[in-house]
Coordinates of C-alpha atoms in Angstrom, one line a residue:
M584 CA 99.0 89.5 245.4
G585 CA 95.5 89.6 243.4
P586 CA 92.3 88.2 244.3
E587 CA 93.3 84.9 242.2
G588 CA 96.2 84.3 244.0
K589 CA 94.7 85.3 247.5
T590 CA 92.2 82.3 246.3
L591 CA 94.8 79.7 245.6
L592 CA 96.8 80.4 248.6
N593 CA 93.9 80.0 250.6
I594 CA 93.2 76.7 249.0
I595 CA 96.7 75.6 249.7
I596 CA 96.3 76.4 253.3
L597 CA 93.0 74.4 253.5
G598 CA 94.4 71.4 251.7
F599 CA 97.8 71.4 254.4
G600 CA 95.5 72.1 257.6
F601 CA 93.6 69.1 256.7
M602 CA 96.5 66.8 255.5
F603 CA 97.9 67.5 259.2
M604 CA 94.8 66.9 260.7
F605 CA 93.7 63.8 259.0
T606 CA 97.3 62.6 259.2
A607 CA 96.8 62.4 262.7
F608 CA 93.2 61.3 262.8
Q609 CA 93.1 58.8 260.1
T610 CA 96.1 56.9 261.6
C611 CA 94.6 56.8 264.8
G612 CA 91.7 55.2 263.3
N613 CA 94.1 52.7 261.3
I614 CA 95.8 51.4 264.8
E615 CA 93.4 52.2 267.5
Q616 CA 91.6 48.9 267.5
T617 CA 95.5 47.1 268.2
V618 CA 96.3 49.8 270.4
I619 CA 93.1 49.0 272.5
K620 CA 93.7 45.3 272.5
S621 CA 97.6 45.9 274.0
F622 CA 95.8 48.2 276.6
N623 CA 96.9 46.8 279.8
S624 CA 93.4 48.2 282.1
T625 CA 90.8 46.4 284.1
E626 CA 89.1 49.7 283.7
F627 CA 88.6 50.2 280.1
H628 CA 86.4 47.9 278.2
G629 CA 86.1 50.1 274.8
S630 CA 85.9 48.8 271.4
G631 CA 87.3 50.6 268.3
Y632 CA 84.8 49.2 266.1
T633 CA 82.0 50.4 268.2
S634 CA 83.6 53.7 268.6
M635 CA 84.2 54.4 264.7
A636 CA 80.4 52.9 264.4
I637 CA 79.4 55.5 266.8
I638 CA 81.4 58.5 264.9
Y639 CA 80.3 57.8 261.4
G640 CA 76.5 57.1 262.7
V641 CA 76.5 60.7 264.7
F642 CA 78.3 62.1 261.5
S643 CA 75.6 60.9 259.2
A644 CA 72.6 62.5 261.3
S645 CA 74.5 65.6 262.1
N646 CA 75.1 66.7 258.6
L647 CA 71.5 68.3 259.0
I648 CA 72.3 70.7 261.7
A649 CA 75.8 71.3 260.4
P650 CA 75.1 74.0 257.8
S651 CA 73.1 76.0 260.3
V652 CA 76.3 76.0 262.6
V653 CA 78.6 76.9 259.9
A654 CA 76.1 79.7 258.7
V655 CA 76.0 81.5 262.3
I656 CA 79.4 80.9 263.4
G657 CA 81.4 81.3 259.9
P658 CA 83.3 78.2 258.1
Q659 CA 86.9 79.3 259.3
L660 CA 85.7 79.2 263.1
S661 CA 83.7 76.3 262.4
M662 CA 86.9 74.0 261.2
F663 CA 89.0 75.6 264.1
L664 CA 86.6 74.5 266.8
S665 CA 85.9 71.1 265.0
G666 CA 89.7 70.5 264.3
L667 CA 90.2 71.1 268.4
V668 CA 87.8 68.1 268.9
Y669 CA 89.3 66.0 266.6
S670 CA 92.5 66.5 268.5
G671 CA 90.6 66.0 271.7
Y672 CA 89.7 62.8 270.6
I673 CA 93.3 61.3 269.6
A674 CA 94.8 63.1 273.0
M675 CA 92.2 60.5 274.7
F676 CA 94.1 57.9 273.9
I677 CA 97.2 59.1 276.0
H678 CA 95.4 57.7 279.2
P679 CA 91.9 56.4 277.8
F680 CA 88.8 55.8 280.1
T681 CA 85.6 54.1 278.6
W682 CA 83.2 56.8 279.2
S683 CA 85.4 59.1 277.7
F684 CA 85.9 56.8 274.8
Y685 CA 82.8 56.8 273.6
T686 CA 82.0 60.4 274.7
A687 CA 84.9 61.8 272.4
S688 CA 83.4 59.5 269.5
V689 CA 80.1 61.1 269.7
V690 CA 81.4 64.8 269.6
V691 CA 83.9 63.9 267.3
G692 CA 81.0 62.7 264.6
I693 CA 79.4 66.0 265.2
A694 CA 82.6 67.8 264.8
A695 CA 82.8 65.7 261.5
A696 CA 79.7 66.9 260.0
I697 CA 80.4 70.7 260.7
L698 CA 84.2 70.3 259.4
W699 CA 83.2 69.0 256.2
T700 CA 80.2 71.2 255.4
A701 CA 82.6 74.4 256.5
Q702 CA 85.2 72.9 254.4
G703 CA 82.9 72.6 251.3
N704 CA 81.6 76.2 251.9
L705 CA 84.9 77.5 251.9
L706 CA 86.1 75.9 248.9
T707 CA 83.1 77.2 247.0
I708 CA 83.9 80.9 248.2
N709 CA 87.5 80.6 247.1
S710 CA 86.5 79.2 243.6
T711 CA 84.9 80.1 240.4
D712 CA 83.3 78.1 237.7
A713 CA 86.9 78.3 236.4
T714 CA 88.8 77.4 239.1
I715 CA 86.6 74.8 240.9
G716 CA 88.0 71.8 239.3
R717 CA 91.7 72.9 240.2
N718 CA 91.0 74.1 243.5
S719 CA 89.3 70.5 244.5
G720 CA 92.3 68.7 242.8
I721 CA 94.8 70.4 244.8
F722 CA 92.7 69.8 248.1
W723 CA 92.3 66.0 247.5
A724 CA 96.1 65.8 246.5
L725 CA 97.1 67.2 249.9
L726 CA 94.5 65.5 251.8
Q727 CA 95.4 61.9 250.6
F728 CA 99.0 62.2 251.5
S729 CA 97.6 62.1 255.2
L730 CA 97.6 58.6 254.6
F731 CA 101.3 58.4 254.0
F732 CA 103.2 60.4 256.1
G733 CA 101.1 59.2 259.3
N734 CA 101.4 55.5 258.7
M735 CA 105.4 55.9 257.9
Y736 CA 105.5 57.2 261.4
I737 CA 103.5 54.2 262.6
Y738 CA 106.0 51.6 260.5
F739 CA 109.3 52.8 261.7
A740 CA 108.1 53.3 265.4
W741 CA 106.7 49.9 265.8
H742 CA 109.1 48.3 263.8
G743 CA 110.0 44.9 265.7
H744 CA 107.3 45.5 268.4
V745 CA 105.6 42.3 269.2
H746 CA 103.5 43.8 272.1
I747 CA 102.4 48.1 272.1
L748 CA 103.5 49.0 275.3
D749 CA 102.0 51.9 277.3
K750 CA 105.2 54.1 276.5
D751 CA 105.0 53.4 272.9
R752 CA 101.3 54.3 272.9
Q753 CA 101.7 57.8 274.6
T754 CA 104.5 58.6 272.4
V755 CA 102.4 57.9 269.4
F756 CA 99.2 59.8 270.4
I757 CA 101.0 62.5 271.7
S758 CA 102.8 63.0 268.6
L759 CA 99.6 62.5 266.6
T760 CA 97.6 65.4 269.1
V761 CA 100.6 67.9 268.1
I762 CA 100.2 67.2 264.7
S763 CA 96.3 67.2 264.3
L764 CA 96.6 70.8 266.3
V765 CA 99.0 72.2 264.0
G766 CA 96.6 71.6 261.5
S767 CA 93.9 73.5 263.3
V768 CA 96.0 76.5 263.8
L769 CA 96.6 76.6 260.0
F770 CA 93.0 77.1 259.7
F771 CA 93.5 80.5 261.0
L772 CA 96.0 81.6 258.1
I773 CA 93.0 81.5 255.4
R774 CA 92.4 85.1 254.3
K775 CA 89.0 86.4 254.1
L776 CA 88.1 87.6 250.8
E777 CA 86.9 91.3 250.2
P778 CA 84.0 91.4 247.6
E779 CA 84.7 93.2 244.8
A780 CA 82.3 95.3 243.3
T781 CA 81.0 95.2 239.7
P782 CA 80.1 98.1 237.6
C783 CA 76.3 96.9 238.1
E784 CA 76.5 96.5 241.8
A785 CA 78.3 99.8 242.3
S786 CA 75.3 101.7 240.1
E787 CA 73.0 100.3 242.3
S788 CA 74.9 101.2 245.6
L789 CA 74.6 104.9 244.2
L790 CA 70.8 104.8 243.6
Q791 CA 70.3 103.3 247.0
T792 CA 72.3 106.2 248.7
E793 CA 70.6 108.7 246.5
S794 CA 67.1 107.3 247.6
T795 CA 68.0 107.0 251.4
E796 CA 68.7 110.7 250.8
S797 CA 65.3 111.7 250.1
A798 CA 63.5 108.8 252.1
S799 CA 64.0 106.9 255.0
I800 CA 63.7 103.4 253.9
V801 CA 65.0 100.8 256.4
V802 CA 66.1 97.4 254.8
A803 CA 66.1 94.6 257.0
T804 CA 68.9 92.3 256.8
P805 CA 68.3 88.6 257.6
G806 CA 69.5 87.8 260.8
L807 CA 71.6 84.7 262.1
G808 CA 68.8 83.1 263.4
S809 CA 67.0 83.3 259.7
Q810 CA 70.4 82.3 257.8
A811 CA 70.5 79.3 260.3
L812 CA 66.8 78.0 259.5
D813 CA 67.6 78.8 255.6
A814 CA 70.4 76.6 255.8
F815 CA 68.8 73.4 257.9
S816 CA 66.0 73.6 255.4
E817 CA 68.3 73.4 252.4
S818 CA 70.4 70.6 254.2
E819 CA 67.1 68.6 255.0
F820 CA 65.8 69.0 251.5
I821 CA 69.7 67.9 250.0
G822 CA 69.7 65.0 252.6
S823 CA 66.7 63.8 251.2
M824 CA 68.1 63.6 248.1
C825 CA 71.3 62.1 249.0
V826 CA 69.6 59.3 250.8
T827 CA 67.8 58.5 247.3
L828 CA 70.5 59.0 245.0
A829 CA 73.7 58.2 246.7
P830 CA 75.6 55.0 246.4
S831 CA 76.8 55.5 250.4
P832 CA 76.2 51.9 251.7
P833 CA 79.4 50.3 249.2
S834 CA 81.4 53.2 249.6
G835 CA 80.9 53.3 253.5
L836 CA 81.7 49.7 253.9
E837 CA 84.7 50.4 252.2
L838 CA 85.9 53.1 254.3
T839 CA 85.1 51.4 257.7
F840 CA 87.2 48.4 256.1
Y841 CA 90.2 49.7 255.0
S842 CA 90.1 52.4 257.8
G843 CA 89.9 50.5 260.3
V844 CA 89.4 46.8 260.3
Y845 CA 91.8 45.8 257.6
G846 CA 95.1 47.4 259.7
T847 CA 93.6 45.5 262.7
C848 CA 93.7 42.3 260.9
I849 CA 97.3 42.7 259.6
G850 CA 98.6 43.6 263.2
A851 CA 96.7 40.3 264.4
M852 CA 98.4 38.0 262.0
T853 CA 101.1 36.2 263.5
Q854 CA 102.1 34.6 260.2
F855 CA 103.6 38.0 259.6
G856 CA 106.4 37.6 262.1
D857 CA 107.1 40.1 264.8
D858 CA 106.9 43.5 262.5
A859 CA 103.2 42.3 262.0
K860 CA 102.3 45.5 264.3
S861 CA 104.4 47.7 262.0
L862 CA 103.0 46.1 258.8
I863 CA 99.7 48.2 259.8
G864 CA 101.7 51.7 258.9
L865 CA 102.9 50.3 255.7
S866 CA 99.7 48.9 254.9
G867 CA 98.1 52.6 255.4
I868 CA 101.0 53.7 253.1
F869 CA 100.3 51.9 250.2
I870 CA 96.3 52.6 250.9
G871 CA 97.7 56.2 250.4
L872 CA 99.6 55.7 247.5
G873 CA 96.6 53.7 245.9
E874 CA 94.3 56.7 246.5
I875 CA 96.6 59.3 245.0
L876 CA 97.6 56.8 241.9
G877 CA 94.2 55.5 241.5
G878 CA 92.6 59.5 241.7
G879 CA 95.2 60.5 238.7
V880 CA 94.7 57.4 236.7
F881 CA 91.0 57.3 236.7
G882 CA 91.0 61.4 236.4
M883 CA 92.9 61.2 233.0
L884 CA 91.0 58.3 232.0
N885 CA 87.6 59.8 232.8
K886 CA 88.7 63.4 230.8
G887 CA 90.4 61.4 227.8
N888 CA 87.7 58.8 227.6
R889 CA 85.0 58.9 224.6
F890 CA 83.2 56.3 226.0
G891 CA 81.9 58.2 229.0
R892 CA 82.5 56.7 232.6
N893 CA 81.2 53.2 232.4
P894 CA 84.4 51.9 231.7
V895 CA 86.1 54.0 234.1
V896 CA 83.8 52.4 237.2
L897 CA 83.9 48.8 235.1
L898 CA 87.9 49.3 235.5
G899 CA 87.5 50.0 239.2
L900 CA 84.9 47.7 240.0
I901 CA 87.6 45.1 238.5
T902 CA 90.1 46.5 240.8
H903 CA 88.1 45.9 243.8
F904 CA 87.5 42.3 243.3
V905 CA 91.2 41.6 242.7
A906 CA 92.3 43.4 245.9
F907 CA 89.4 41.9 248.3
Y908 CA 90.1 38.3 246.6
L909 CA 94.0 38.7 247.5
I910 CA 93.2 39.8 251.3
F911 CA 90.6 36.9 251.5
L912 CA 93.6 34.5 250.4
N913 CA 95.8 36.2 252.9
I914 CA 94.2 36.9 256.4
A915 CA 92.9 34.6 258.7
S916 CA 88.9 34.3 259.3
D917 CA 89.4 35.2 263.0
A918 CA 92.0 38.1 262.5
P919 CA 89.3 41.0 263.0
I920 CA 88.5 39.9 266.2
A921 CA 91.6 37.9 267.4
P922 CA 92.9 38.8 270.9
E923 CA 96.1 41.0 271.5
E924 CA 98.6 38.0 271.2
G925 CA 97.2 37.7 267.4
T926 CA 95.7 34.5 265.5
H927 CA 97.7 31.4 264.8
L928 CA 95.1 30.4 262.2
Q929 CA 96.5 30.4 258.5
A930 CA 94.8 31.6 255.6
Y931 CA 94.3 30.0 252.4
I932 CA 97.9 31.6 251.6
T933 CA 100.5 31.0 254.0
P934 CA 102.5 34.2 254.1
R935 CA 106.6 33.7 253.7
Y936 CA 108.0 36.5 256.0
T937 CA 110.6 37.4 253.6
A938 CA 107.8 38.0 250.9
G939 CA 105.6 39.8 253.5
L940 CA 106.2 43.4 252.0
T941 CA 105.6 42.3 248.0
Q942 CA 102.2 40.2 249.2
L943 CA 101.0 43.3 251.5
A944 CA 101.8 45.8 248.2
H945 CA 99.5 43.7 246.4
K946 CA 96.4 43.3 248.5
T947 CA 96.4 47.2 249.8
M948 CA 96.3 48.9 246.4
T949 CA 92.4 49.4 247.1
I950 CA 91.1 52.3 245.5
D951 CA 87.5 53.9 246.3
Y952 CA 86.3 54.6 242.8
Y953 CA 82.9 55.4 243.8
S954 CA 84.2 58.8 245.0
I955 CA 86.0 59.1 241.7
Y956 CA 82.8 58.5 239.9
F957 CA 80.8 60.9 242.0
A958 CA 83.3 63.5 242.3

């Protein structure tokens, strides 16, 4: 297999590794608040909302040190160790304690920063200027399928369950833990690339060999400490630029909403009937389909559009308004904080159980056009 074939294979393995990992983690985030409300224990007082706030808060701060960690231990080992932390967070739900829940939230926030920094590093190493677009597309397409498969499992596993029993919770999270571990192991299949010497580099190497024969000159290579310090300095500079330029608040709020809050709202709606809990999984399936469809449609419009990116952003904005307005009409006001038995309040539109799937399909097609615009 040639060098280009090896790099393409590495990208595919990378995409499948993240697909398995985030099949588990994104499914976990989508259902964890519902699971916590159903957990029958007087010793546990955690909140899925608080956990997600801790994770993404620590994630943001840890991006400053993540490049240094990746520079010291390498991207492949960084992703493997971070994957183990993700698996530990998911496994914690098998028998959760308050202290382990919030401790795992902090640790997984640090691991997330290291994981995504290592992913960007490895994607760059295995790409050239000509292949970076193709490789990024392959990776993100495989990643978005994680929303589809995990939530499909939830839909069928929780079909007809009004209450989530301890046995149901343990079965789901044991399965998700195994899936996450499979993704971590896949990172070890990524092959290290051997740098090919160009004619210029070969001549320089020959000259260096001849010079060392006549004079003993020692050229010091930068150590791990200096590499880590350089990576930290660069990340600090880039981080200050991102704080100034990036539209993180809107996209961050949306990510939080559809990855943790919206599924909880659907599961709390008694108006959806006995299958309200399983509809959390169906919601995640449609969100995944919306991500895949939206990425493809907006990508084609962005390439073939002679008017620039502004019409693409405008179309994404209109899609957001329609999606969130439909959610506003269909979800009760107290659904995000409803108790385990759910809310009996009616929204502006009273859902009929026979039409529940159609309504859910329409209101879950939310597309993150911010990530498409700045990709």
